[in-house]
CSV table of C-alpha atoms and ligand atoms in Angstrom, one decimal:
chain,number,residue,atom,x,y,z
A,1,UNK,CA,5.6,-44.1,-72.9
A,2,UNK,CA,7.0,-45.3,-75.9
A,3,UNK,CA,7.4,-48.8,-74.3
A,4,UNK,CA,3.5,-48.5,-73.6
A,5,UNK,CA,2.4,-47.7,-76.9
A,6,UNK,CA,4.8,-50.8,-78.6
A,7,UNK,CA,3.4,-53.1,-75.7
A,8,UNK,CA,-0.8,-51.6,-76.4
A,9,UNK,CA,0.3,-52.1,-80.1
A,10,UNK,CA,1.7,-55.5,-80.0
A,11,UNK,CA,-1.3,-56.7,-77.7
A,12,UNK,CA,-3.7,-55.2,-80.7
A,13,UNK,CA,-1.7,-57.3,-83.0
A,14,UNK,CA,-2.5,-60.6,-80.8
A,15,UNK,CA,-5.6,-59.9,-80.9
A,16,UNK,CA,-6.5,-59.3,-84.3
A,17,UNK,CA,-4.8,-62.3,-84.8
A,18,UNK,CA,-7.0,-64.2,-82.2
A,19,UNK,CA,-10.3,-62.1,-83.6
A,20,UNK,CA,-9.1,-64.0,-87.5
A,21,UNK,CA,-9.0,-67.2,-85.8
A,22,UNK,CA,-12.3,-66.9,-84.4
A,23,UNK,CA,-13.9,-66.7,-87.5
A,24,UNK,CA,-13.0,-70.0,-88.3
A,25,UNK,CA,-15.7,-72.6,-88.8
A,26,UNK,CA,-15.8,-74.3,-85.0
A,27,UNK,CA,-15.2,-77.5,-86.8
A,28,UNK,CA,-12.1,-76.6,-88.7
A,29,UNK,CA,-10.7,-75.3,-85.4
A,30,UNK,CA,-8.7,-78.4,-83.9
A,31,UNK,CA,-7.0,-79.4,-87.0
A,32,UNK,CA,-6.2,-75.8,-88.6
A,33,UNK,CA,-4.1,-74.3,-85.4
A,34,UNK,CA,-2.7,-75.0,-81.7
A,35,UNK,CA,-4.8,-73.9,-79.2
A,36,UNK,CA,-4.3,-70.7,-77.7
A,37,UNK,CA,-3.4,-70.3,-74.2
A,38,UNK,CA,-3.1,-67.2,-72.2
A,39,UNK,CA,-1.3,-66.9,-68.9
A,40,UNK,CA,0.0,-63.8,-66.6
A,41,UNK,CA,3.0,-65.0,-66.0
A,42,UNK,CA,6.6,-65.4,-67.7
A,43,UNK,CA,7.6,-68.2,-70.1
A,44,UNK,CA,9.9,-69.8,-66.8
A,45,UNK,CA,6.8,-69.7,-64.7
A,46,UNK,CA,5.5,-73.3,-63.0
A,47,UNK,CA,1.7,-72.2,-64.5
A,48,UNK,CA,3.5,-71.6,-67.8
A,49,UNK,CA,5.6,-74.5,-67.5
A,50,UNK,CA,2.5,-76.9,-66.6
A,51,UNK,CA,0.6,-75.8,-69.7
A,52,UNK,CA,3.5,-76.1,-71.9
A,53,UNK,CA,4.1,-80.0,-70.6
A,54,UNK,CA,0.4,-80.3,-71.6
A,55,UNK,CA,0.8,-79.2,-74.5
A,56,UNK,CA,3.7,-81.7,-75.0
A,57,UNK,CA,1.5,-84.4,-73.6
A,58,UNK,CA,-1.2,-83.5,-76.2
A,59,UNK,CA,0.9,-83.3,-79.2
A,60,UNK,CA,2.5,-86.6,-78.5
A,61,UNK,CA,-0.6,-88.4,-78.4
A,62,UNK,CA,-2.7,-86.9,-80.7
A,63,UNK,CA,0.9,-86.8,-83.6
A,64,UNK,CA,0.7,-83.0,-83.4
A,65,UNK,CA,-3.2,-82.9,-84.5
A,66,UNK,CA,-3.8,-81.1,-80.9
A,67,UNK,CA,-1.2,-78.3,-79.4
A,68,UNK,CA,-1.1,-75.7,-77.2
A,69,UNK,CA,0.4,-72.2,-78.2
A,70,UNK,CA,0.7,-70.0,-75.3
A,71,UNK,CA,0.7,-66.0,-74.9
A,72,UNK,CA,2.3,-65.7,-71.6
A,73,UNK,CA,3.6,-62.7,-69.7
A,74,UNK,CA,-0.1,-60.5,-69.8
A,75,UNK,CA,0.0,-60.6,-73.8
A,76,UNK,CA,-2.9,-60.8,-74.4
A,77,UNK,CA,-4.0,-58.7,-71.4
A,78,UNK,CA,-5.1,-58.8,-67.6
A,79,UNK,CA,-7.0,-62.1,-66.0
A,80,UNK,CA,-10.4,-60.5,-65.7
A,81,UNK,CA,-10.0,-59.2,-70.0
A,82,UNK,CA,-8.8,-62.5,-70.9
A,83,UNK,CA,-11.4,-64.4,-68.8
A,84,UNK,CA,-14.3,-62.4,-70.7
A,85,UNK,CA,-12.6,-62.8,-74.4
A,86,UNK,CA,-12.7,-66.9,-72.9
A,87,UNK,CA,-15.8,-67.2,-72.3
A,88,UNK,CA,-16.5,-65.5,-75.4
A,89,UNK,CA,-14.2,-68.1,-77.7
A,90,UNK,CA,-11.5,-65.6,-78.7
A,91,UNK,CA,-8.8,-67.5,-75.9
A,92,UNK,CA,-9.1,-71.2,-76.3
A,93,UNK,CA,-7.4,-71.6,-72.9
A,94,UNK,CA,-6.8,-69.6,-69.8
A,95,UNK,CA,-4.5,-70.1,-66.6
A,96,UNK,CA,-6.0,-67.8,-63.8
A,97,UNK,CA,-6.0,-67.1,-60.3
A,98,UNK,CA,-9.5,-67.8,-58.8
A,99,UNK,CA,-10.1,-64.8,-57.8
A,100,UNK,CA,-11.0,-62.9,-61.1
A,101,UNK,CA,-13.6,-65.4,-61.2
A,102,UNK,CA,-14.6,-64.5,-58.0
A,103,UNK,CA,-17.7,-61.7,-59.3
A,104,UNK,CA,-18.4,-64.2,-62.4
A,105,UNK,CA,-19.1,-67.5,-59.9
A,106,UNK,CA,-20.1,-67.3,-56.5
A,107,UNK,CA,-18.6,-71.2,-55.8
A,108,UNK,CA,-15.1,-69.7,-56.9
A,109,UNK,CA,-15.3,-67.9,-53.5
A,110,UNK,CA,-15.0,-70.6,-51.3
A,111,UNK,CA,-11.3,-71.3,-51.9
A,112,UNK,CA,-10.1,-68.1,-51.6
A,113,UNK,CA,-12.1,-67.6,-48.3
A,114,UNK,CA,-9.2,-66.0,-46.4
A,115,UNK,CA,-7.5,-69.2,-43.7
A,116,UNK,CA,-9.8,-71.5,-45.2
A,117,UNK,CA,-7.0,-73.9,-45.9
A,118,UNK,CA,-4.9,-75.7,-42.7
A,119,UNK,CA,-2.1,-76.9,-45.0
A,120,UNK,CA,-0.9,-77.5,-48.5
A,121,UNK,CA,-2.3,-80.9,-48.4
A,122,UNK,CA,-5.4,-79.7,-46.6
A,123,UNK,CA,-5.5,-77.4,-49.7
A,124,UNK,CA,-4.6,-79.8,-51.9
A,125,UNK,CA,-7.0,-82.7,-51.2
A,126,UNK,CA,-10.1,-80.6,-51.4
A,127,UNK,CA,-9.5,-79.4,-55.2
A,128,UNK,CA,-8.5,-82.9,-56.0
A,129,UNK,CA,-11.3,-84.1,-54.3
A,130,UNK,CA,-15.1,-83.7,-54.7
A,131,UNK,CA,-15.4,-79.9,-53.8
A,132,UNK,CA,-12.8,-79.0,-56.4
A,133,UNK,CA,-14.8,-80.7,-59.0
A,134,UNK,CA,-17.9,-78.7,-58.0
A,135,UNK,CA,-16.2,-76.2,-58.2
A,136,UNK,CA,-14.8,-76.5,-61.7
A,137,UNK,CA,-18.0,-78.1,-63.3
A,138,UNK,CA,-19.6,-74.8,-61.9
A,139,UNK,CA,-18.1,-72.9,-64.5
A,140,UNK,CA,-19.9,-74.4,-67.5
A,141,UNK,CA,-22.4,-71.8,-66.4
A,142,UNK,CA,-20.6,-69.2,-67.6
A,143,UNK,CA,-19.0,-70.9,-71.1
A,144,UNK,CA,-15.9,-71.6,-69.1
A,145,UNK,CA,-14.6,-75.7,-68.8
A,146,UNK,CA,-12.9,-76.0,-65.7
A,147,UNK,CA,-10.2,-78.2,-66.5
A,148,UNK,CA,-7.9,-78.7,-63.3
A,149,UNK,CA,-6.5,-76.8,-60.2
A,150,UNK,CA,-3.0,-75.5,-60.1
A,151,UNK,CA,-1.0,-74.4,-57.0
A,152,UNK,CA,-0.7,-71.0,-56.0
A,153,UNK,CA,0.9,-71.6,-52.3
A,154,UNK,CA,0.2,-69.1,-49.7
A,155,UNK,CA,-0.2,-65.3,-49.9
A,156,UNK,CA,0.8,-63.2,-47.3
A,157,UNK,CA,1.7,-59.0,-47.5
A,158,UNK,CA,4.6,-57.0,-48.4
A,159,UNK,CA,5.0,-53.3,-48.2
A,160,UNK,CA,7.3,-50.2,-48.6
A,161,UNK,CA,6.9,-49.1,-45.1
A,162,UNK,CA,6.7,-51.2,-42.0
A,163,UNK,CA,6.8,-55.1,-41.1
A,164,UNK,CA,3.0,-56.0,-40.1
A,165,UNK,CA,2.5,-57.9,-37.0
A,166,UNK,CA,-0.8,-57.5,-36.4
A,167,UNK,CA,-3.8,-55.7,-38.1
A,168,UNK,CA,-2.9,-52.2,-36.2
A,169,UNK,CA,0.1,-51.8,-38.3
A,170,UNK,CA,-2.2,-51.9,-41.2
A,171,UNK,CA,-3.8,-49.3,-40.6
A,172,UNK,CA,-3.8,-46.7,-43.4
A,173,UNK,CA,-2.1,-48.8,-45.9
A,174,UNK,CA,-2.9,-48.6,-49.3
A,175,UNK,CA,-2.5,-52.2,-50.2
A,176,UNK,CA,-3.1,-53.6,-54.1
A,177,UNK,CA,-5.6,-56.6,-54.6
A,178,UNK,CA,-6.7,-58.7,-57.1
A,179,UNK,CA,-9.9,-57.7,-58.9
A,180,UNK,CA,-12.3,-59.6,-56.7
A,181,UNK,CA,-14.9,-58.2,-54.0
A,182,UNK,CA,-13.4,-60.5,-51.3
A,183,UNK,CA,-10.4,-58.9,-51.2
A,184,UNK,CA,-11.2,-55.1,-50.8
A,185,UNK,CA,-13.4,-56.4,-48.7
A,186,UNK,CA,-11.0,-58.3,-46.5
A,187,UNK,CA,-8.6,-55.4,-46.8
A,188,UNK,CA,-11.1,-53.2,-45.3
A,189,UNK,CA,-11.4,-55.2,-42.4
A,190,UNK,CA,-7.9,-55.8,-41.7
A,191,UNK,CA,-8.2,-51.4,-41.4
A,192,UNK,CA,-6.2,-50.8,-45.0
A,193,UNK,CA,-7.7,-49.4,-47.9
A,194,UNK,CA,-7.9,-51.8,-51.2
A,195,UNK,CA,-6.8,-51.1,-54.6
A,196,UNK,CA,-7.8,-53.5,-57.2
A,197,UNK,CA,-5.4,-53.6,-60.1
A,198,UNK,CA,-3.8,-55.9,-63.0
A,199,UNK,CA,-0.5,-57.5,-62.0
A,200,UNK,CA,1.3,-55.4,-64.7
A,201,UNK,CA,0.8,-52.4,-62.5
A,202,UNK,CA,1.7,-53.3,-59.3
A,203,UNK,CA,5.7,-52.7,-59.7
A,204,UNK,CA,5.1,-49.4,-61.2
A,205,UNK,CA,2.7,-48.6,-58.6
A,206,UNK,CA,4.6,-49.7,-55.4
A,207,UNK,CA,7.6,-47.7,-57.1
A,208,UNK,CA,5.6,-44.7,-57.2
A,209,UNK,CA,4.0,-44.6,-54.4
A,210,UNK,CA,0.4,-45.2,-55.8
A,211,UNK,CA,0.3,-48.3,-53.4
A,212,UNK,CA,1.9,-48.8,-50.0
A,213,UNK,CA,2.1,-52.4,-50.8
A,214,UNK,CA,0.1,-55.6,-51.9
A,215,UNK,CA,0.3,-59.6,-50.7
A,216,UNK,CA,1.0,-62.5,-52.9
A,217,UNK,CA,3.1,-65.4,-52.9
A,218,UNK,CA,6.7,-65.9,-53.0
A,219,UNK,CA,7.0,-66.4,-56.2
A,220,UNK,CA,5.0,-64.0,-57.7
A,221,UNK,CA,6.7,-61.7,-54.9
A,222,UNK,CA,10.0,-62.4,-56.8
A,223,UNK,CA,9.2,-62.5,-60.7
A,224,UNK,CA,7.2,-59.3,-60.6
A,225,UNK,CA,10.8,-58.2,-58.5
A,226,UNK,CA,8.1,-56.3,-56.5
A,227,UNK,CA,11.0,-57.2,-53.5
A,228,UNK,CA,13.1,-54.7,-55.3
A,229,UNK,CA,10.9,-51.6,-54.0
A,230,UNK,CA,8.5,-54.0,-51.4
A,231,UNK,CA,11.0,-54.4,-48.7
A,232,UNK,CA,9.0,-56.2,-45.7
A,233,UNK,CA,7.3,-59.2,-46.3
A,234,UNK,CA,5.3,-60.4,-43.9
A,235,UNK,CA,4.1,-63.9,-43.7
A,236,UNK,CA,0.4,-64.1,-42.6
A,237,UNK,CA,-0.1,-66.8,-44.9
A,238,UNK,CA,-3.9,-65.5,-45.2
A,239,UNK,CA,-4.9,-66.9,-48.5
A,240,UNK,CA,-4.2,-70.2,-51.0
A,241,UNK,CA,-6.8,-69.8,-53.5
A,242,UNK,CA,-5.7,-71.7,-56.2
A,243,UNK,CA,-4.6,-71.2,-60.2
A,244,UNK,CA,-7.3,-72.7,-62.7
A,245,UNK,CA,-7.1,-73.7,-65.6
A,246,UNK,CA,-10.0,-72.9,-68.1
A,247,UNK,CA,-11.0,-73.7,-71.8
A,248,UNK,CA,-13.6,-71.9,-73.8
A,249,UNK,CA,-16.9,-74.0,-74.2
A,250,UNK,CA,-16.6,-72.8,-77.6
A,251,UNK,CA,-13.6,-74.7,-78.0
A,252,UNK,CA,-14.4,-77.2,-76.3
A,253,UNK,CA,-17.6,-78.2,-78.1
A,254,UNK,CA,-15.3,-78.2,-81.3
A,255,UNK,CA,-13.4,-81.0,-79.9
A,256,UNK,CA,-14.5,-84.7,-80.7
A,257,UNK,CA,-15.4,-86.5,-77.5
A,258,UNK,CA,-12.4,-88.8,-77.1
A,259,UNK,CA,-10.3,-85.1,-77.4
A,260,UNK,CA,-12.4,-83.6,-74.9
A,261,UNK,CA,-10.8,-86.7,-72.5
A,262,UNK,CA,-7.7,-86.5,-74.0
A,263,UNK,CA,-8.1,-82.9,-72.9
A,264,UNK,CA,-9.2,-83.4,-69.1
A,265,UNK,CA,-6.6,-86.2,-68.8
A,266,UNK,CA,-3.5,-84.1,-69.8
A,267,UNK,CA,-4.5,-81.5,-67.8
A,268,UNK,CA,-4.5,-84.1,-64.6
A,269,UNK,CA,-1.2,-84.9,-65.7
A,270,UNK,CA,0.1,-81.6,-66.1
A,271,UNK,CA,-1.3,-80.9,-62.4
A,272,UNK,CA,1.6,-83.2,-60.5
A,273,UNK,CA,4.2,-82.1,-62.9
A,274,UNK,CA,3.3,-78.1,-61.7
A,275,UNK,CA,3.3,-79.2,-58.2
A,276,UNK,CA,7.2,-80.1,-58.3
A,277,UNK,CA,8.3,-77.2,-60.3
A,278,UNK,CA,6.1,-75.4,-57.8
A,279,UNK,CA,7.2,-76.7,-54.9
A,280,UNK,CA,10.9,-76.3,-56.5
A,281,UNK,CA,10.0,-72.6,-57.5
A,282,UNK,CA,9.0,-71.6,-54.3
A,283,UNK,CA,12.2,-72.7,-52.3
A,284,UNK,CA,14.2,-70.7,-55.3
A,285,UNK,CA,12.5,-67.5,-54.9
A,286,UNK,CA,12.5,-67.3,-51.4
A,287,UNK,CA,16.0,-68.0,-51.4
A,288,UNK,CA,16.6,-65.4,-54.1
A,289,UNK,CA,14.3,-62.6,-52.2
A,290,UNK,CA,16.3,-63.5,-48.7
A,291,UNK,CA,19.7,-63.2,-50.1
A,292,UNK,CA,18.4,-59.6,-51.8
A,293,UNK,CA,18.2,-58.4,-47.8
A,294,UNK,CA,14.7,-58.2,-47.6
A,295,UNK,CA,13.1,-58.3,-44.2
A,296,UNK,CA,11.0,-61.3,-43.8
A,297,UNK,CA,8.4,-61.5,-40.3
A,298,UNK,CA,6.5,-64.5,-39.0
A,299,UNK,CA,3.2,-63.6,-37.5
A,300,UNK,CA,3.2,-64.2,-33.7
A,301,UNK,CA,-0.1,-64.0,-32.9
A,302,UNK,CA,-2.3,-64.9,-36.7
A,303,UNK,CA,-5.5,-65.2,-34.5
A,304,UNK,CA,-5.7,-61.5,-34.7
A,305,UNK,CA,-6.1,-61.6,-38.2
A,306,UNK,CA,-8.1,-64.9,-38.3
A,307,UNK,CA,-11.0,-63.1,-36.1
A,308,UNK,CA,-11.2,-60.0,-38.4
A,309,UNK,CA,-11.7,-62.6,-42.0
A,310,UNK,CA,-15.2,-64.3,-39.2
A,311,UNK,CA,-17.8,-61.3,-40.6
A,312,UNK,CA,-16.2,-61.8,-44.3
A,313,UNK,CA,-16.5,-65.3,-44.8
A,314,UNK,CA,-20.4,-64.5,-43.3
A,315,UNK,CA,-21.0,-61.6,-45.9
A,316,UNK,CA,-19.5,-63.6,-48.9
A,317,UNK,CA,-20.7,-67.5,-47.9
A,318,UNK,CA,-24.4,-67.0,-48.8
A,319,UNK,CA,-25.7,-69.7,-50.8
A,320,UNK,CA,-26.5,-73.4,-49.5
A,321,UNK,CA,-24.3,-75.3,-51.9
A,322,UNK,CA,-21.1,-72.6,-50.7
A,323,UNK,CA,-21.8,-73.2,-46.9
A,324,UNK,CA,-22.0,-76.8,-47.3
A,325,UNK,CA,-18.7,-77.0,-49.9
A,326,UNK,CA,-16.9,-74.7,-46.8
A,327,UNK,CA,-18.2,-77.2,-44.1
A,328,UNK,CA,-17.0,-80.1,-46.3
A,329,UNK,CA,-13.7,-78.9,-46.9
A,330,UNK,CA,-13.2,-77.4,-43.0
A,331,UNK,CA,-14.1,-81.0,-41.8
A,332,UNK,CA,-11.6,-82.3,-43.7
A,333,UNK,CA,-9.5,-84.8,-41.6
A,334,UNK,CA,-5.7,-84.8,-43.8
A,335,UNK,CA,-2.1,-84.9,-42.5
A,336,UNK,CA,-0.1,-81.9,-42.5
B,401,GTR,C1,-0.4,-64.7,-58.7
B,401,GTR,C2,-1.3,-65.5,-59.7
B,401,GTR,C3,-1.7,-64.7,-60.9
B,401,GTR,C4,-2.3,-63.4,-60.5
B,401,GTR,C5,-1.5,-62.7,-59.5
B,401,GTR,C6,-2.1,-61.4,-59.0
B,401,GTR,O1,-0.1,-65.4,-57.6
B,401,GTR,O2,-0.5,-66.6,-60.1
B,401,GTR,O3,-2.6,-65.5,-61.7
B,401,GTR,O4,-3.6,-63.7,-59.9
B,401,GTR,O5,-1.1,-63.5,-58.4
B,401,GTR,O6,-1.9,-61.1,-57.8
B,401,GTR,O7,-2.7,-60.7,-59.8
């Protein structure tokens, strides 16, 4: 309790502090204080990590005029509070999943479509590539600069009760998503019931009981230590919607136009430096969760799960320019 009340006190403190800031003329803001950046995630975190080397990368060429302070580990609150207090100009910058953005921009769907993605490099080539930047430039709708794509591997479920093979041992699971539409909805179809919640709660909640389990990556699996009370982990691999990075329009119209390509070229850059620590990251956590005895299951048989997502992509791909942006990235010819 008392840890709540010093952690809801400590986030009011950031925020005043932010809500000070705002006030500032948007002129004055670049050369009166470092950007500020809020992620999920722990300082050691490949997101956090990227936006740090940004950050770096900005600094150095810019003599310290442009820098990056970040709030990570949920200070300044949960993805979907942050994105709104982003678009509104109190968060300069903001490292997201997609799917929080899911409700606010109908594009931001189509690469979290559950088995969208063949590969990591099919994944990969469509975000650098043409339908990524649609994606991203859709989000100037909604005061949001969509800056670059981050990796975010492959999600697949864990639970406190049973390894899943197939949708039938689903059934009756309470299983924690991510606040997005999508993802109740695909839960519902795989015969579970969805319960959207923040990150923060998920450990608690598995702990308790309030969940039967939730799906992510491995290593969000392992630096939430949800494998501590999630002890099956099954890999259905169903989604890779990707991290985004995100600055405030409000921001971003302070900036000079030479920053604002200082700004989209550093976060390019920071993009292949996340990928290694990524790639890096995800071979440590898995090794970390296997040695901690938990059981791990390959999927036999993932068609069974594949034909359950066929009404879901229908009910959420509605709009011309999200059917052609799916057939576009599906036809995709790329090496494994
Ligand atoms: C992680 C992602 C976070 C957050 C989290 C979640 O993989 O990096 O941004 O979306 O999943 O499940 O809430």
């Amino acid at each position: 309790m008392i840890k709540q009340y010093a952690s809801i006190m400590s986030r009011r403190h950031v925020l005043a502090g932010l809500a000070a800031g705002t006030s500032l003329a948007a002129c004055d803001m670049q050369s009166s204080r470092a950007m500020r950046a809020a992620d999920t995630h722990p300082i050691d975190y490949p997101t956090v990590r990227a936006v740090a080397h940004m950050g770096d990368l900005l600094a150095a060429r810019t003599g310290g005029r442009l820098r990056i302070k970040i709030y990570a580990g949920s200070q300044l609150g949960a993805e979907r509070d942050t994105l709104e207090i982003t678009a509104f100009g109190g968060i300069d910058l903001n490292r997201v999943n997609l799917a929080p953005l899911n409700s606010i921009e109908p594009l931001t769907i189509v690469p979290s479509l559950p088995f969208l993605f063949r590969s990591k490099q099919h994944m990969r080539s469509a975000l650098d590539g043409a339908p990524g930047r649609v994606i991203l430039d859709s989000l100037a709708a909604h005061d949001l600069i969509g800056l670059c794509f981050y990796d975010s591997g492959e999600r697949s479920f864990y639970n406190t009760q049973r390894p899943i093979n197939t949708p039938d041992d689903m059934a009756g699971l309470k299983i924690r998503v991510q606040n997005s539409d999508l993802y109740v909805a695909m839960i519902k179809a795989l015969g579970a019931d969805a319960t959207p919640m923040p990150l923060g709660e998920v450990y608690q909640s598995l702990a308790q009981g309030v969940v039967d389990g939730a799906e992510n990556n491995w290593p969000s699996y392992d630096s939430g230590r949800h494998f501590e009370v999630a002890r099956y982990y099954s890999l259905t691999r169903h989604v890779m919607a990707p991290e985004v990075l995100v600055m405030s329009r409000r921001y971003w119209e302070s900036l000079t136009a030479d920053d604002q390509d200082l700004v989209r070229e550093t976060a390019i850059e920071s993009v292949n430096y996340m990928r290694l620590l990524w790639d890096e990251r995800v071979e440590k956590s898995k090794a970390r969760i296997l040695s901690a005895g938990v059981a791990v299951n390959e999927i036999t048989d993932l068609s069974l799960f594949t034909k359950k997502m066929e009404p879901i992509w229908q009910q959420f791909v509605k709009t011309d320019l999200q059917k052609k942006l799916v057939a576009d990235i599906v036809s995709m010819e790329v090496g494994l």
